[in-house]
Coordinates of C-alpha atoms in Angstrom, one line a residue:
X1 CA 89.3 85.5 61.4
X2 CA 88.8 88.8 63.8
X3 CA 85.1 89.2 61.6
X4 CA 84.0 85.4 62.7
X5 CA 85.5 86.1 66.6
X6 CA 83.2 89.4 66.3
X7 CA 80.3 87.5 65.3
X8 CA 80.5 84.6 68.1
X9 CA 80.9 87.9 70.3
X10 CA 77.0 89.5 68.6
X11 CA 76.0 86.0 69.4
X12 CA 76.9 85.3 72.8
X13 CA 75.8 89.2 73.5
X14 CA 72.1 88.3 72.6
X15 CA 72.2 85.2 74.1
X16 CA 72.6 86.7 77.4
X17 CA 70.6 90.1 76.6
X18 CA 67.6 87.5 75.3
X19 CA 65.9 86.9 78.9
X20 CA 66.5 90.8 80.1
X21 CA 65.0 92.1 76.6
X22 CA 61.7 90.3 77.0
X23 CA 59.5 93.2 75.6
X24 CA 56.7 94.7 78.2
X25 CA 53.1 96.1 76.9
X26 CA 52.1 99.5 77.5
X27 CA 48.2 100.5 77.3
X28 CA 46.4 102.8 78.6
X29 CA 42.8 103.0 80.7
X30 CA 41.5 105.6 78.3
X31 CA 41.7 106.0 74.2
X32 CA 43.3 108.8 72.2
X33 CA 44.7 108.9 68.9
X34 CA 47.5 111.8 69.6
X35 CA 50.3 111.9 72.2
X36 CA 48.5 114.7 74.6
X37 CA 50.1 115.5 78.2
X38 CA 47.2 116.2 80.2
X39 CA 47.2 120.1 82.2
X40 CA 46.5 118.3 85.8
X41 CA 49.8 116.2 85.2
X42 CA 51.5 119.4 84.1
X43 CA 50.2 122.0 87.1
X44 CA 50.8 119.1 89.9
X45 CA 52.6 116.2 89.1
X46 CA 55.5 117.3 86.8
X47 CA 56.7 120.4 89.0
X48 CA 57.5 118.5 92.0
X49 CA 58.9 115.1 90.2
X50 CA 62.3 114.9 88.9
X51 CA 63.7 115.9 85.5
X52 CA 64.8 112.4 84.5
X53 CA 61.2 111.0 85.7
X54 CA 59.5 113.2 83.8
X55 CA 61.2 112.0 80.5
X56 CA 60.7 108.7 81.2
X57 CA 56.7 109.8 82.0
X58 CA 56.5 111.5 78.7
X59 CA 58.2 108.9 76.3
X60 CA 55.4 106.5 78.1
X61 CA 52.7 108.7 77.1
X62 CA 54.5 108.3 73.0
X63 CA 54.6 104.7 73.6
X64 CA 51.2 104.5 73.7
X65 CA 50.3 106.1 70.3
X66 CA 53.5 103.7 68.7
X67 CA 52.4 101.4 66.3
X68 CA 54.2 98.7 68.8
X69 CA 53.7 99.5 72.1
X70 CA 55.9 96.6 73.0
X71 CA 59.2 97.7 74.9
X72 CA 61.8 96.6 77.4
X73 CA 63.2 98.4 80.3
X74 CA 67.0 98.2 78.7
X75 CA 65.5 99.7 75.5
X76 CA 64.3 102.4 77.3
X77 CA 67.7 103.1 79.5
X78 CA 69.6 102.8 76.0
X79 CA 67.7 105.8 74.8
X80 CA 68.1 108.2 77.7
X81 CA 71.3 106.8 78.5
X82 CA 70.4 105.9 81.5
X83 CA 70.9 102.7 84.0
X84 CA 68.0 100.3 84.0
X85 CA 67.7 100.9 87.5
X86 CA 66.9 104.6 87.0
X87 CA 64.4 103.7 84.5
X88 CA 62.9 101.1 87.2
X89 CA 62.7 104.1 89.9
X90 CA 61.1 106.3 87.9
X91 CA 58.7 103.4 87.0
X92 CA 58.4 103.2 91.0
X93 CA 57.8 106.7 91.1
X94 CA 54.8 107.6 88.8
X95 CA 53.6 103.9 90.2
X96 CA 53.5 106.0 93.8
X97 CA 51.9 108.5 92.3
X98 CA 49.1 106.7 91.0
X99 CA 50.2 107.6 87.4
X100 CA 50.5 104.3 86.3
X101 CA 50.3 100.9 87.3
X102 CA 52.8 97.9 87.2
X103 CA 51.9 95.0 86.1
X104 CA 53.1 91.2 87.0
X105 CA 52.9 87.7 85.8
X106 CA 52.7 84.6 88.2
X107 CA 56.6 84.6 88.5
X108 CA 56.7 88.2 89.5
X109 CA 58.4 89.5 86.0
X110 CA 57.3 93.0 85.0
X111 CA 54.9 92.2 81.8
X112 CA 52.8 95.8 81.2
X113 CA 52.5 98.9 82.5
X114 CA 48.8 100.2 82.3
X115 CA 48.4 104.8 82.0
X116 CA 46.2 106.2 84.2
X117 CA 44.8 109.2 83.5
X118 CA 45.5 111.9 85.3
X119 CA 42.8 114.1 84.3
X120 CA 40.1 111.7 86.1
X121 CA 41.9 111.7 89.6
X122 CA 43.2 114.2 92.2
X123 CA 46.5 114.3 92.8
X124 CA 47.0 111.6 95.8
X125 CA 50.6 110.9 96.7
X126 CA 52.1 109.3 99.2
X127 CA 54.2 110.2 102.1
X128 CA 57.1 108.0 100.6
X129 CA 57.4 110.7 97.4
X130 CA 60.4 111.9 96.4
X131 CA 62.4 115.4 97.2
X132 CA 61.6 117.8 95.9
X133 CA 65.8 118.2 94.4
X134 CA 66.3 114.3 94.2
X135 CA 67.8 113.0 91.5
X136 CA 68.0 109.4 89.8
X137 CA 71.3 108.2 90.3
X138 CA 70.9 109.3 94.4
X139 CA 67.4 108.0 94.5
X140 CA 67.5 104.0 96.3
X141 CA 66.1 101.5 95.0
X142 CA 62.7 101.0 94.8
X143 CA 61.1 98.3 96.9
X144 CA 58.2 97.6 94.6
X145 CA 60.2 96.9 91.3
X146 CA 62.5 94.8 93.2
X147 CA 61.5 91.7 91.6
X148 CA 62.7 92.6 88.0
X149 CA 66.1 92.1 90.3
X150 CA 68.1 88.5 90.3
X151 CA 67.5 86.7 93.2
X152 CA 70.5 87.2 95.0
X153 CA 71.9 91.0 95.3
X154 CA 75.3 92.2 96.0
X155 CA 75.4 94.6 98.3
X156 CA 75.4 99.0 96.3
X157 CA 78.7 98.8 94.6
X158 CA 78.4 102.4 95.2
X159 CA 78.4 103.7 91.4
X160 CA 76.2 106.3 91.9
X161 CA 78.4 107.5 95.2
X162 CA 81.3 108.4 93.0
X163 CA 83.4 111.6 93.6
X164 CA 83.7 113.0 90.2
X165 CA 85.3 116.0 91.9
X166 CA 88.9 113.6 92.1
X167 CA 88.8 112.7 88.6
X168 CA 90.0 115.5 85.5
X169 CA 86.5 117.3 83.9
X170 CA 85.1 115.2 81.0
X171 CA 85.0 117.9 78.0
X172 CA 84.1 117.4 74.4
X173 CA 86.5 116.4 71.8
X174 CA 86.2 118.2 68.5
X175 CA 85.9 116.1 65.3
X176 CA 89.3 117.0 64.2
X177 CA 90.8 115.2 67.6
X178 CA 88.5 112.2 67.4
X179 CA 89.9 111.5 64.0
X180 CA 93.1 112.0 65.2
X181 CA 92.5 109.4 67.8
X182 CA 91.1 107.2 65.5
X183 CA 94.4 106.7 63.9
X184 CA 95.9 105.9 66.9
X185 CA 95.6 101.5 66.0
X186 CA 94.9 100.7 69.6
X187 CA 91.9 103.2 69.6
X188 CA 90.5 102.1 66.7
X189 CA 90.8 98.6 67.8
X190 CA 89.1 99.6 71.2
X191 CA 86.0 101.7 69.3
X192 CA 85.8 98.6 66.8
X193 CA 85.6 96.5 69.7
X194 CA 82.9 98.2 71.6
X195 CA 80.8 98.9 68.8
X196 CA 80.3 94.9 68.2
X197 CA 79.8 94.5 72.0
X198 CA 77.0 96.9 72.2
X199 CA 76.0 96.0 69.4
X200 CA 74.9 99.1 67.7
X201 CA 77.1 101.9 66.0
X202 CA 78.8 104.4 68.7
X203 CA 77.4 107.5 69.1
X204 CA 79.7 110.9 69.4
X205 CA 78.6 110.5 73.1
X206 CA 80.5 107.0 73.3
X207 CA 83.5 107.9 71.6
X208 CA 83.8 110.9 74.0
X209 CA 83.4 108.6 77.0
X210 CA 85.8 105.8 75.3
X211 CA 88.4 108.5 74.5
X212 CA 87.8 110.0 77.6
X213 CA 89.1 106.9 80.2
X214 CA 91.8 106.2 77.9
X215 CA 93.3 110.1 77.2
X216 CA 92.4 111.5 80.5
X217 CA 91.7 108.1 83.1
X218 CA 94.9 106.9 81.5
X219 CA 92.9 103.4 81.2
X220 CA 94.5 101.0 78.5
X221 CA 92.6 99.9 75.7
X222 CA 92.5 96.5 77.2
X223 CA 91.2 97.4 80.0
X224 CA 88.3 99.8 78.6
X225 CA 86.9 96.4 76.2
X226 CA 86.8 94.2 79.3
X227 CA 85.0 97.0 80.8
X228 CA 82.5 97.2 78.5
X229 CA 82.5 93.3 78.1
X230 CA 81.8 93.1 81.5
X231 CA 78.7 95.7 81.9
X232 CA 77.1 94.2 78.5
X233 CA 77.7 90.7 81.0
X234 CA 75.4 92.7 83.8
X235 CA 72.7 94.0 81.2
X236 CA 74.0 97.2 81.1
X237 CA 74.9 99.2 78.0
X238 CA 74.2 102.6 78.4
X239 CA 77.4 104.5 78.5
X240 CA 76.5 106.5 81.3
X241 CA 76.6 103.5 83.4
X242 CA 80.0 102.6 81.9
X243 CA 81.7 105.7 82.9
X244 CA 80.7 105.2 86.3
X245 CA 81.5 102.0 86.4
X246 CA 85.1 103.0 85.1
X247 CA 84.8 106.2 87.9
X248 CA 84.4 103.2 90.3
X249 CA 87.1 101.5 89.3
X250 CA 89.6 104.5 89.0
X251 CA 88.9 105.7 92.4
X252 CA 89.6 102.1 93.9
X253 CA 93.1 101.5 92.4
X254 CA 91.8 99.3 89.0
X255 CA 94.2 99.8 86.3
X256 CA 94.6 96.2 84.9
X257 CA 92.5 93.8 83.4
X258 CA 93.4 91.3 86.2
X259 CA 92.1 93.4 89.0
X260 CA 89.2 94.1 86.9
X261 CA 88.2 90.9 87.0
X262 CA 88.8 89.9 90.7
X263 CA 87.0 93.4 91.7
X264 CA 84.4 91.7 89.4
X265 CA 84.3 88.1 91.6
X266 CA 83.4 90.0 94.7
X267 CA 80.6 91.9 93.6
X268 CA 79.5 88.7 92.0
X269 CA 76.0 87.3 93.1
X270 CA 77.3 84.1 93.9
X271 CA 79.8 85.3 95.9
X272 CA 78.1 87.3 98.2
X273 CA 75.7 84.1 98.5
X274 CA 78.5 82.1 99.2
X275 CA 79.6 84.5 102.4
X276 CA 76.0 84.3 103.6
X277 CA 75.4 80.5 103.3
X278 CA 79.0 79.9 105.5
X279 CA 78.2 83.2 107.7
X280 CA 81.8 84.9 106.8
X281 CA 81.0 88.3 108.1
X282 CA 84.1 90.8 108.4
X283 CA 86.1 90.1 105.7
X284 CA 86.3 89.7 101.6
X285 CA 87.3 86.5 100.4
X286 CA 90.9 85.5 99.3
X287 CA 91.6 84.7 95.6
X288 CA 91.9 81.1 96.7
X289 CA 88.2 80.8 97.6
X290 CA 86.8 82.9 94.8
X291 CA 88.5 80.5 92.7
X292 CA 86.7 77.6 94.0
X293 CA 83.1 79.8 93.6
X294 CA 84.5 80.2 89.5
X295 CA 85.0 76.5 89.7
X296 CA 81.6 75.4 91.1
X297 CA 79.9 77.9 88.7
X298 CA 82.3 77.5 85.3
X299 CA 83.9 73.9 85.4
X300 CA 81.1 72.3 87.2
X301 CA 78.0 74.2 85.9
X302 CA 76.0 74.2 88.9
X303 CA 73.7 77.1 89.8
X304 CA 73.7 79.4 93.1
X305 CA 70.7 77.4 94.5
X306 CA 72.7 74.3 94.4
X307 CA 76.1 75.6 95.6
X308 CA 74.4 77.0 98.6
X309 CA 72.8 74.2 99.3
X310 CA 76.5 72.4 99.3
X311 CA 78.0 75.3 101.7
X312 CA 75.2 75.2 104.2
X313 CA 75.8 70.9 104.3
X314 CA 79.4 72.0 105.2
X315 CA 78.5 73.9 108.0
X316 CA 76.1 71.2 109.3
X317 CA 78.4 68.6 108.8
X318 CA 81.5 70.4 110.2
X319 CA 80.0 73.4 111.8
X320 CA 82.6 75.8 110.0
X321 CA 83.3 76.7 106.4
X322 CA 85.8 74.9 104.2
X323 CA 85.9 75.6 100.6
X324 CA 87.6 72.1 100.2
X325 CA 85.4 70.1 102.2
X326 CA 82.8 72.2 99.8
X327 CA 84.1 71.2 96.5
X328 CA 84.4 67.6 97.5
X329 CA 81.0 67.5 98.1
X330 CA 80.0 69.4 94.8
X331 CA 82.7 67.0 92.9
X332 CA 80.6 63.8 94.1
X333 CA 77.3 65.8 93.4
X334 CA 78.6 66.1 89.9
X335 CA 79.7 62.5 89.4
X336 CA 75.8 61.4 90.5
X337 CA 74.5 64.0 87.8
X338 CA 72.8 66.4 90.1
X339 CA 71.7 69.1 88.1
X340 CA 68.3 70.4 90.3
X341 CA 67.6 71.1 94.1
X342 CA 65.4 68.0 93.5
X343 CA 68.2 65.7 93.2
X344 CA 70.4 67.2 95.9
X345 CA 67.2 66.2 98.1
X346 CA 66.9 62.5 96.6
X347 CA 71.0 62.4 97.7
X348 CA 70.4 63.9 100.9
X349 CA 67.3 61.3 101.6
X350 CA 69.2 58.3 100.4
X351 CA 72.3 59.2 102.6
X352 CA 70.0 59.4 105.8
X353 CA 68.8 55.9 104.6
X354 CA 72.5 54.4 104.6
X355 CA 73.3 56.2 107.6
X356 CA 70.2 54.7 109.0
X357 CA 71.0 51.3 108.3
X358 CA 75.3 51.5 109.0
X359 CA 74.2 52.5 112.6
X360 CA 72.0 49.6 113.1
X361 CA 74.2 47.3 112.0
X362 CA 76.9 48.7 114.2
X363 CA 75.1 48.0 116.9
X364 CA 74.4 44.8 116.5
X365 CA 76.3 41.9 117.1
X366 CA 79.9 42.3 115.5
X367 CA 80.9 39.5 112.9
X368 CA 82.6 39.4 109.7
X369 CA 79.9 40.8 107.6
X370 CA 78.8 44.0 110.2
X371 CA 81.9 44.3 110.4
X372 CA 82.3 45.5 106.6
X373 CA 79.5 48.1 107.3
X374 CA 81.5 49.0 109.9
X375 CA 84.2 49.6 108.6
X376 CA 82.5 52.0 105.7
X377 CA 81.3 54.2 108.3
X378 CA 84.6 54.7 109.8
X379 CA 85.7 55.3 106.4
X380 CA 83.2 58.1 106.1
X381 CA 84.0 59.7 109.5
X382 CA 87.7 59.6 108.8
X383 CA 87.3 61.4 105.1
X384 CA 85.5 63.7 107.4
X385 CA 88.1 64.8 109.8
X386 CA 90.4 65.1 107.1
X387 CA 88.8 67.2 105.0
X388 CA 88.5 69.4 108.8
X389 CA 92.1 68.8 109.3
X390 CA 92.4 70.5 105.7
X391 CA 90.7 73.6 106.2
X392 CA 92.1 74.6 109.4
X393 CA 95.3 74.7 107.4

């Protein structure tokens, strides 16, 4: 039974890795048949960039001798154990720097990344380089990579601002008191548990890390296996990003599974889309409404786009927000079958039609059949201020 709940768990891992895993092609603007490091890069370039950058530069340069210079940016953060978002500011970086180029398809995903050599170019860069001391978890995000991004962007969750200095030093267990901990069931549980999530077999880095926020973070096992659950959710499965997720967490008060998962709801797309399609400025939003966001997006299936569009109607139609006037609306939507922006605009069109025509009947001359238009109209404006009588409550 646990083997068959492990393998729906590979399953549904891959199915959400599939679109972030789409592989990019690296080639180059000039042949070679070894892996050289030209002197130009090394006197000018490599001094001045950072360590991490220069890795990333370097395994670029092997790529291109591969016998499958196909990649993807989360294979590349999985072998330095870095974020993807490190590995898409160094990208940024050497792009800046006229080391490389960045290339696009028509819907602005990252498909290649062509070499330029350094040896047939001065050295050119740009007033926007990095310092000299900068490193990649302090570095912001680059602008001209932004597009490998979702759509929507939570605000910086403000991983790479944690004080480490509050938490006890990470050291490295000996094999002896790895194995001990391995006999501890709930640990061997957890490490079983992560492995199939990640989906590879966990390194003596891991285990540290694992062992770490449980022995010393005082984390339960539950609450490390949602942890990794949820960063495999964001894309994320380098185990540096982990532990500072789990930093994050541990500096804000998150020691159960429950709060885990409503610190995860507000630093959700959605709900920070939400906020800015009702204007709620000032204030997080109560479990209540994130419940109804978890509703639209789980029980009713619809996407961002469409729940916007429902939360911005709201406004026009009451001139304030109301979650329930919101999931009314979305609850009719669902009933008609909307599924695309397209049929929320057919709706829309067809209600200004019927609106249209109730008003000109209601002007006209009253009699027992203008008077059943009439009486649907009422109907409509009444639902109305009860659903605004609602939401002031």
């Amino acid at each position: 039974m646990a083997q068959q709940i492990f393998i729906l768990i590979l399953l549904e891992y891959y199915r959400k890795r599939v679109s972030f895993m789409a592989k990019i092609l690296i080639h180059s603007d000039s042949a070679s048949s070894a892996t050289s490091v030209s002197n130009i890069f090394i006197d000018e370039y490599m001094s001045d960039a950072n360590g991490e950058f220069v890795k990333i530069y370097l395994y670029l340069l092997r790529l291109m001798n591969a016998p499958d210079s196909a990649f993807s940016i989360s294979s590349i953060a999985d072998k330095f154990e870095h974020t993807e978002k490190d590995v898409k500011r160094a990208l940024s970086y050497w792009e800046r720097m006229h080391l490389l180029r960045l290339e696009y398809d028509t819907e602005h995903n990252l498909t290649g990344i062509c070499l330029i050599d350094s040896a047939s170019r001065d050295k050119t860069g740009t007033g926007d380089d990095f310092p000299e001391n900068e490193t990649a978890a302090e570095t912001p995000e680059a602008d001209s990579v932004s597009s490998l991004e979702d759509t929507y962007h939570s605000p910086d969750d403000g991983i790479s601002s944690v004080n480490t200095e509050s938490f006890p030093p990470k050291r490295d267990y000996t094999r002896d008191e790895l194995k001990q901990f391995q006999e501890n069931d709930q640990i061997a549980e957890l490490l079983f548990v992560a492995e199939r999530y990640l989906g590879r077999p966990l390194s003596q880095t891991d285990m540290n890390t694992f062992i770490y926020l449980y022995d010393e973070l005082s984390f339960s096992s539950d609450l490390i296996a949602y942890l990794v659950e949820y960063c495999v959710s964001k894309n994320h499965t380098a185990i540096r990003y982990i532990e500072a997720t789990a930093l994050k967490w541990a500096e804000s008060g998150i020691r159960t599974v429950t709060a885990a998962k409503q610190e995860a709801k507000i630093h959700s797309p959605a709900y920070y889309a939400v906020m800015r399609s009702f204007g709620i400025t000032g204030r997080n939003l109560v479990p209540s409404e994130t419940d109804y966001i978890e509703k639209w997006r789980s029980e009713y299936g619809f996407s961002i786009d469409i729940i916007c569009a429902a939360c911005q109607q709201t406004i026009q139609s009451i001139h304030q927000p109301s979650f329930p006037y919101t999931d009314k609306m979305l609850s009719n939507w669902r009933k008609l079958n909307v599924h695309t922006m397209e049929d929320v605009k057919r709706l829309n069109l067809e209600h200004k039609e019927r609106t249209k025509a109730s008003a000109q009947e209601a002007a006209g001359p009253k009699n027992k059949f203008t008077s059943i238009g009439q009486r649907s109209y009422e109907y409509d404006e009444l639902e109305k201020m009860l659903l605004t009588t609602n939401s002031k409550h």
